[in-house]
Coordinates of N, CA and C and ligand atoms in Angstrom, one line a residue:
X661 N 252.5 39.2 83.7 CA 253.6 38.4 84.3 C 252.8 39.0 85.8
X662 N 252.6 37.6 86.6 CA 252.2 37.9 87.8 C 253.1 38.5 88.7
X663 N 253.2 39.5 89.6 CA 253.9 40.5 90.5 C 254.1 39.5 91.8
X664 N 255.4 39.0 91.9 CA 255.7 38.6 93.5 C 255.8 39.1 94.6
X665 N 255.3 39.0 95.5 CA 255.2 40.3 96.7 C 255.5 39.3 97.9
X666 N 256.8 39.6 98.6 CA 257.5 38.9 99.3 C 256.5 39.0 101.0
X667 N 256.6 37.8 101.8 CA 255.7 38.0 102.7 C 256.5 38.7 103.9
X668 N 256.0 38.9 104.8 CA 256.5 39.8 106.0 C 257.1 39.2 106.4
X669 N 257.4 37.5 106.6 CA 258.5 36.8 107.1 C 259.5 36.7 106.3
X670 N 259.5 36.9 104.9 CA 260.8 36.8 104.2 C 261.3 38.0 104.1
X671 N 260.9 39.1 104.3 CA 261.7 40.6 104.7 C 262.0 40.3 105.5
X672 N 261.6 39.9 106.8 CA 262.2 39.7 108.1 C 263.3 38.7 108.0
X673 N 263.6 37.8 107.6 CA 264.4 37.1 107.2 C 265.5 37.7 106.4
X674 N 265.2 38.4 105.8 CA 266.6 38.9 104.4 C 266.8 40.4 105.4
X675 N 266.2 41.0 106.3 CA 266.4 42.1 107.0 C 267.8 41.3 107.9
X676 N 266.8 39.9 108.9 CA 267.5 39.7 109.6 C 269.3 39.0 109.5
X677 N 269.3 38.8 108.1 CA 270.8 38.3 107.5 C 271.5 39.4 107.4
X678 N 270.9 40.8 107.2 CA 271.5 42.0 106.8 C 272.4 42.4 108.2
X679 N 271.4 42.2 109.0 CA 271.7 42.7 110.6 C 273.0 41.6 111.0
X680 N 272.6 40.7 110.9 CA 274.2 39.6 111.4 C 275.2 40.1 110.5
X681 N 275.1 40.3 109.2 CA 276.5 40.6 108.9 C 276.9 41.9 109.2
X682 N 275.9 42.8 110.0 CA 276.5 44.1 110.3 C 277.2 43.7 111.8
X683 N 276.3 42.6 112.4 CA 277.0 42.6 114.2 C 278.4 41.7 113.6
X684 N 278.3 40.8 112.9 CA 279.8 40.2 112.8 C 280.9 40.9 112.2
X685 N 280.6 42.1 111.8 CA 281.5 42.6 111.1 C 282.1 44.1 112.3
X686 N 281.4 44.0 113.5 CA 281.2 45.1 114.2 C 281.0 44.0 115.7
X687 N 282.2 43.7 116.0 CA 282.5 42.6 117.0 C 282.2 43.5 117.9
X688 N 283.4 44.3 118.3 CA 283.3 45.3 119.7 C 282.1 46.1 119.9
X689 N 281.5 46.5 119.0 CA 280.2 47.4 119.0 C 279.0 46.8 119.8
X690 N 278.3 47.5 120.8 CA 277.2 47.2 121.0 C 276.2 47.1 120.3
X691 N 276.2 47.0 119.2 CA 275.3 47.3 117.9 C 273.9 46.0 117.9
X692 N 274.4 44.9 118.4 CA 273.6 43.6 119.0 C 272.2 44.3 119.6
X693 N 272.5 44.5 120.9 CA 271.7 45.0 121.9 C 270.9 46.4 121.1
X694 N 271.9 47.5 120.5 CA 271.2 48.5 120.0 C 269.9 48.4 119.1
X695 N 270.1 47.6 118.0 CA 269.9 47.4 117.1 C 268.7 45.9 117.3
X696 N 269.0 45.1 117.8 CA 267.8 44.1 117.7 C 266.8 44.3 118.5
X697 N 266.8 44.9 119.6 CA 265.9 44.8 120.6 C 265.0 46.0 120.0
X698 N 265.6 46.8 119.4 CA 264.6 48.4 119.5 C 263.9 48.1 118.1
X699 N 264.7 47.6 117.1 CA 263.9 47.4 116.1 C 262.7 46.4 116.4
X700 N 262.9 44.9 116.7 CA 262.1 44.0 117.1 C 260.6 44.1 117.6
X701 N 261.3 45.3 118.6 CA 260.3 45.8 119.4 C 258.8 47.0 118.7
X702 N 259.6 47.9 118.0 CA 259.2 48.6 116.9 C 258.3 47.9 115.9
X703 N 259.1 46.9 115.4 CA 258.2 46.2 114.2 C 256.5 45.8 115.1
X704 N 257.2 45.0 116.1 CA 256.4 44.1 117.3 C 255.0 45.3 117.4
X705 N 255.1 46.3 117.8 CA 254.0 47.2 117.7 C 253.6 47.9 116.7
X706 N 254.3 47.7 115.7 CA 253.9 48.5 114.3 C 252.6 47.4 113.9
X707 N 253.0 46.4 113.8 CA 252.2 44.8 113.7 C 250.7 44.6 114.1
X708 N 250.9 45.1 115.9 CA 250.0 45.1 116.7 C 249.1 46.2 116.2
X709 N 249.5 47.5 116.0 CA 248.8 48.9 115.8 C 248.2 48.2 114.2
X710 N 248.8 47.4 113.0 CA 247.9 47.3 112.0 C 247.2 46.7 112.2
X711 N 247.3 45.3 112.7 CA 246.3 44.5 113.4 C 244.5 44.9 113.6
X712 N 245.2 45.9 114.6 CA 243.6 46.6 115.1 C 243.1 47.5 114.3
X713 N 244.2 48.2 113.0 CA 243.3 49.3 112.2 C 243.5 48.7 110.7
X714 N 242.4 47.7 110.2 CA 242.8 47.0 108.8 C 242.6 48.0 108.0
X715 N 241.9 49.1 107.9 CA 241.8 49.8 106.8 C 243.4 50.3 106.2
X716 N 244.1 50.8 107.6 CA 245.5 51.2 107.1 C 246.2 50.5 106.8
X717 N 246.2 49.2 107.2 CA 246.6 47.6 107.3 C 247.1 47.7 105.4
X718 N 245.8 47.6 105.0 CA 245.2 47.4 103.5 C 245.8 48.4 102.9
X719 N 245.8 50.0 103.5 CA 246.3 51.0 102.3 C 247.5 50.7 102.3
X720 N 248.6 50.8 103.7 CA 250.1 50.2 103.8 C 250.3 49.3 102.4
X721 N 249.7 48.0 102.5 CA 249.8 47.1 101.8 C 250.1 47.4 100.3
X722 N 248.9 48.5 100.2 CA 248.9 48.8 98.7 C 250.1 49.5 98.2
X723 N 250.2 50.7 99.0 CA 251.4 51.8 99.1 C 252.9 50.7 98.9
X724 N 253.1 49.9 99.3 CA 254.3 48.4 99.7 C 253.9 47.7 98.1
X725 N 253.2 47.6 97.9 CA 252.7 46.6 96.3 C 253.1 47.7 95.3
X726 N 252.4 48.8 95.6 CA 253.0 49.7 94.3 C 254.4 50.1 94.1
X727 N 254.9 50.4 95.1 CA 256.4 50.8 95.2 C 257.3 49.3 94.8
X728 N 256.7 48.3 95.0 CA 257.3 47.1 94.5 C 257.6 47.1 93.0
X729 N 256.1 47.1 92.4 CA 256.1 47.3 91.2 C 257.2 48.6 90.5
X730 N 257.1 49.6 91.2 CA 257.8 50.5 90.4 C 258.9 50.2 90.2
X731 N 259.4 49.6 91.8 CA 261.1 49.6 91.9 C 261.8 47.9 91.5
X732 N 260.6 47.7 91.7 CA 261.2 45.8 91.3 C 261.9 45.2 92.7
X733 N 262.6 45.9 93.3 CA 263.1 45.4 94.6 C 263.2 46.3 95.7
X734 N 263.6 46.0 96.7 CA 263.9 46.8 97.8 C 264.7 47.8 97.2
X735 N 264.6 48.8 97.6 CA 266.1 50.0 96.9 C 265.8 51.1 98.4
X736 N 266.7 51.6 98.5 CA 266.6 52.8 99.6 C 265.9 54.0 99.3
X737 N 265.5 54.2 97.4 CA 264.9 55.1 97.1 C 263.5 54.8 97.0
X738 N 263.3 53.6 96.9 CA 261.9 53.0 97.4 C 261.5 53.3 98.7
X739 N 262.5 52.9 100.0 CA 261.9 53.3 100.8 C 261.6 55.2 101.5
X740 N 262.3 55.9 100.7 CA 262.0 57.1 100.5 C 261.1 57.6 100.2
X741 N 260.1 56.6 99.1 CA 258.8 57.3 98.4 C 257.9 56.7 98.9
X742 N 257.9 56.5 100.3 CA 256.8 55.8 100.9 C 256.2 56.6 102.2
X743 N 255.9 57.8 102.0 CA 255.8 58.5 103.4 C 254.7 58.2 104.2
X744 N 253.7 57.5 103.4 CA 252.8 56.8 104.4 C 253.1 55.9 105.3
X745 N 254.2 54.8 104.7 CA 254.8 53.8 105.4 C 255.8 54.8 106.6
X746 N 256.3 55.7 106.6 CA 256.7 56.5 107.3 C 256.1 56.8 108.6
X747 N 255.3 57.6 108.0 CA 254.2 58.1 109.0 C 253.7 57.0 110.1
X748 N 253.6 55.8 109.4 CA 253.1 54.5 110.4 C 254.3 54.4 111.3
X749 N 255.8 54.3 111.0 CA 256.3 53.7 111.6 C 256.7 54.9 112.7
X750 N 256.9 56.5 112.2 CA 257.1 57.4 113.3 C 256.1 57.5 114.1
X751 N 254.6 57.4 113.8 CA 253.5 57.0 115.0 C 253.7 56.1 115.9
X752 N 254.2 54.7 115.3 CA 254.5 53.7 116.1 C 255.6 54.1 117.2
X753 N 256.6 54.8 116.7 CA 257.8 55.2 117.6 C 257.2 55.9 118.6
X754 N 256.8 57.1 118.2 CA 255.8 58.0 119.1 C 255.2 57.2 120.5
X755 N 254.6 56.4 120.3 CA 253.6 55.5 120.8 C 254.0 54.5 122.1
X756 N 255.1 54.2 121.0 CA 255.9 53.2 121.9 C 257.4 53.0 121.7
X757 N 258.2 53.9 122.1 CA 259.4 54.4 122.1 C 260.6 53.3 122.8
X758 N 261.2 52.1 121.8 CA 261.7 51.0 123.0 C 262.7 51.7 123.6
X759 N 263.2 53.1 123.7 CA 264.1 53.4 125.3 C 262.9 54.7 125.6
X760 N 262.5 54.5 126.6 CA 261.7 55.3 127.3 C 262.1 56.7 127.9
X761 N 263.5 56.5 128.3 CA 264.0 57.9 128.7 C 265.6 57.8 128.3
X762 N 266.0 58.9 127.9 CA 267.6 58.9 127.9 C 268.0 60.0 128.8
X763 N 269.0 59.2 129.0 CA 270.1 60.0 130.5 C 271.3 60.5 130.0
X764 N 271.8 61.8 130.4 CA 272.9 62.6 130.1 C 273.4 63.0 131.1
X765 N 274.6 63.6 130.9 CA 275.3 64.5 132.3 C 275.8 65.7 131.6
X766 N 275.6 66.9 132.4 CA 275.9 68.2 131.6 C 277.2 68.4 131.8
X767 N 277.5 69.0 131.0 CA 279.4 69.2 130.7 C 279.4 70.5 131.4
X768 N 278.7 71.4 131.0 CA 278.9 72.8 131.5 C 277.1 73.0 132.3
X769 N 277.4 74.5 133.2 CA 275.9 75.0 133.4 C 275.4 75.2 132.4
X770 N 274.1 75.0 132.4 CA 273.1 75.5 131.4 C 271.9 76.1 131.8
X771 N 271.5 77.5 131.5 CA 270.7 78.1 132.1 C 269.2 77.6 131.0
X772 N 268.4 76.9 131.7 CA 267.1 76.4 130.6 C 266.4 78.0 129.7
X773 N 266.7 78.1 128.8 CA 265.8 79.4 128.1 C 264.4 79.3 128.5
X774 N 264.4 80.8 128.8 CA 262.7 81.3 129.7 C 262.6 81.1 130.7
X775 N 263.5 80.8 131.3 CA 263.4 80.6 132.9 C 264.6 80.8 133.4
X776 N 264.5 81.0 134.9 CA 265.7 81.1 136.0 C 266.5 80.2 136.4
X777 N 265.9 78.8 135.7 CA 266.6 77.6 136.4 C 267.9 77.2 135.3
X778 N 268.7 77.0 136.4 CA 270.2 76.5 136.0 C 270.4 75.2 136.1
X779 N 270.6 74.7 135.4 CA 271.2 73.1 135.3 C 272.7 73.0 135.8
X780 N 273.0 72.3 136.7 CA 274.7 72.7 137.1 C 275.4 71.2 136.2
X781 N 276.7 71.8 136.1 CA 277.4 71.3 135.4 C 277.6 69.8 136.2
X782 N 277.9 68.8 135.7 CA 277.9 67.7 136.2 C 276.7 66.7 136.8
X783 N 275.4 67.4 136.9 CA 274.5 66.6 136.5 C 273.7 65.8 135.8
X784 N 273.2 64.8 136.6 CA 272.5 63.8 135.6 C 270.8 63.9 135.3
X785 N 271.0 64.2 133.8 CA 269.5 64.7 133.4 C 268.9 63.6 132.7
X786 N 267.6 63.4 133.2 CA 267.0 62.4 132.5 C 265.5 63.0 131.3
X787 N 265.9 62.7 130.4 CA 264.9 63.0 129.3 C 264.0 62.0 128.8
X788 N 262.7 62.5 129.8 CA 261.5 61.4 129.4 C 261.1 61.1 128.2
X789 N 261.3 60.6 127.4 CA 260.9 60.4 125.8 C 259.2 60.0 125.9
X790 N 259.0 59.3 126.7 CA 257.9 58.0 126.6 C 256.6 59.7 126.9
X791 N 256.9 60.2 128.2 CA 256.0 61.1 128.7 C 255.7 62.1 127.6
X792 N 257.0 62.4 127.1 CA 256.6 64.0 126.3 C 256.2 63.4 124.9
X793 N 256.2 61.8 124.3 CA 255.1 61.7 123.2 C 253.7 61.2 123.4
X794 N 253.7 61.7 124.7 CA 252.3 61.2 125.4 C 251.8 62.3 125.9
X795 N 252.0 63.3 125.7 CA 252.1 64.7 126.5 C 250.4 65.5 125.2
X796 N 249.7 65.7 125.6 CA 248.8 66.4 124.7 C 248.9 67.8 124.3
X797 N 250.2 68.3 125.6 CA 250.8 69.7 125.4 C 251.3 69.9 123.5
X798 N 251.6 68.4 123.2 CA 252.8 68.1 122.0 C 252.0 67.4 120.9
X799 N 251.0 66.5 121.6 CA 250.4 65.4 120.6 C 248.9 65.5 120.7
X800 N 248.3 66.0 119.9 CA 246.5 66.2 120.4 C 246.2 64.7 120.6
X801 N 245.3 64.4 121.6 CA 244.9 63.1 121.3 C 245.9 61.9 121.5
X802 N 247.0 62.0 122.3 CA 248.0 61.4 122.4 C 248.5 60.0 122.8
X803 N 247.0 59.3 123.3 CA 246.7 58.2 123.5 C 245.9 57.3 122.5
X804 N 245.9 58.0 121.3 CA 245.1 57.3 120.3 C 245.9 56.8 119.4
X805 N 245.6 55.9 118.5 CA 246.5 54.4 118.0 C 246.3 55.6 116.4
X806 N 247.5 54.8 115.5 CA 248.0 55.3 114.5 C 246.9 55.6 113.5
X807 N 245.4 55.2 113.6 CA 244.5 55.9 113.3 C 245.0 57.6 113.0
X808 N 245.5 58.2 113.8 CA 245.4 59.8 113.4 C 246.7 59.6 112.5
X809 N 246.9 59.2 112.5 CA 248.1 59.2 111.4 C 248.3 59.9 110.5
X810 N 247.1 60.1 109.5 CA 247.0 61.4 108.7 C 246.5 62.9 109.1
X811 N 246.2 62.7 110.7 CA 246.1 63.9 111.1 C 247.5 64.4 111.4
X812 N 248.5 63.7 111.8 CA 249.7 64.5 112.4 C 250.6 65.4 111.4
X813 N 250.5 66.3 111.5 CA 251.7 67.2 110.4 C 253.0 66.7 110.7
X814 N 253.7 66.6 109.6 CA 255.2 66.3 109.8 C 256.2 67.7 109.8
Ligands
HEM1758 C1 263.5 51.5 115.5 C2 264.7 51.0 115.8 C3 265.4 51.9 116.6 C4 265.5 52.6 117.4 C5 264.3 53.1 118.3 C6 266.9 53.3 118.2 C7 266.9 54.0 119.2 C8 268.3 54.7 119.5 C9 268.9 55.5 120.4 C10 267.4 56.4 121.2 C11 269.7 55.8 121.0 C12 270.7 57.0 121.6 C13 271.0 56.4 122.8 C14 271.3 57.4 123.8 O1 272.0 58.1 123.0 O2 271.1 57.1 125.2 C15 270.5 54.8 120.0 C16 271.6 54.6 120.0 C17 272.2 53.8 118.8 N1 271.8 53.1 118.3 FE1 269.9 52.7 117.8 N2 268.1 52.5 117.6 C18 267.1 51.7 116.3 C19 267.9 50.7 115.5 C20 269.2 50.7 115.6 C21 269.4 49.7 114.6 C22 269.2 48.7 114.1 C23 271.3 49.9 115.1 C24 272.6 49.1 114.5 C25 272.2 48.4 113.6 C26 271.4 50.7 116.3 C27 272.5 51.4 116.6 C28 272.9 51.7 117.6 C29 273.7 52.4 117.9 C30 275.4 52.0 117.9 C31 273.8 53.3 118.9 C32 275.0 54.2 120.1 C33 275.0 55.8 118.9 C34 275.9 56.8 119.6 O3 276.0 56.5 121.0 O4 276.6 56.9 119.1 N3 270.1 51.6 116.2 N4 269.6 54.2 119.2

């Protein structure tokens, strides 16, 4: 029996239908902004990186095909069983975080561990996600593409 593998567009269409259901059931939440832009940006950059790295693309395709053959359909368990795909998505999110900064307001005075610096209650704090994730102090060779996917330890 020939194994039927859905195209990226078919999978995208199914996922879009799922998201629309969620949005329609949660009218008052900001899920539309939170869920659509972040996800579409991530998937676009992921496909861009895969286009730049055909060997990784081929291996990723094989991993998904094998998982489909094993499970017969998209399931949560199937997703959990593909660490290679997980690495690719994590690396995409590291390189291209859809939200480049997070903003928080301090509720109490906070002493930064290992320093005399105190962040006073009521101050706005910006957490620079993009800068942290491109910092060689934390990620060796941070500007490299997902080629390093197998090098980064989880
Ligand atoms: C790759 C995809 C996504 C990324 C990178 C992402 C990223 C984030 C980040 C960083 C926050 C925290 C913002 C903050 O606290 O300032 C957040 C919050 C949130 N996200 Fe996502 N998100 C993604 C997908 C989704 C999807 C698919 C949905 C819904 C279907 C969603 C719904 C939400 C909601 C409702 C919040 C607010 C949660 C709260 O404040 O308690 N996100 N997201």
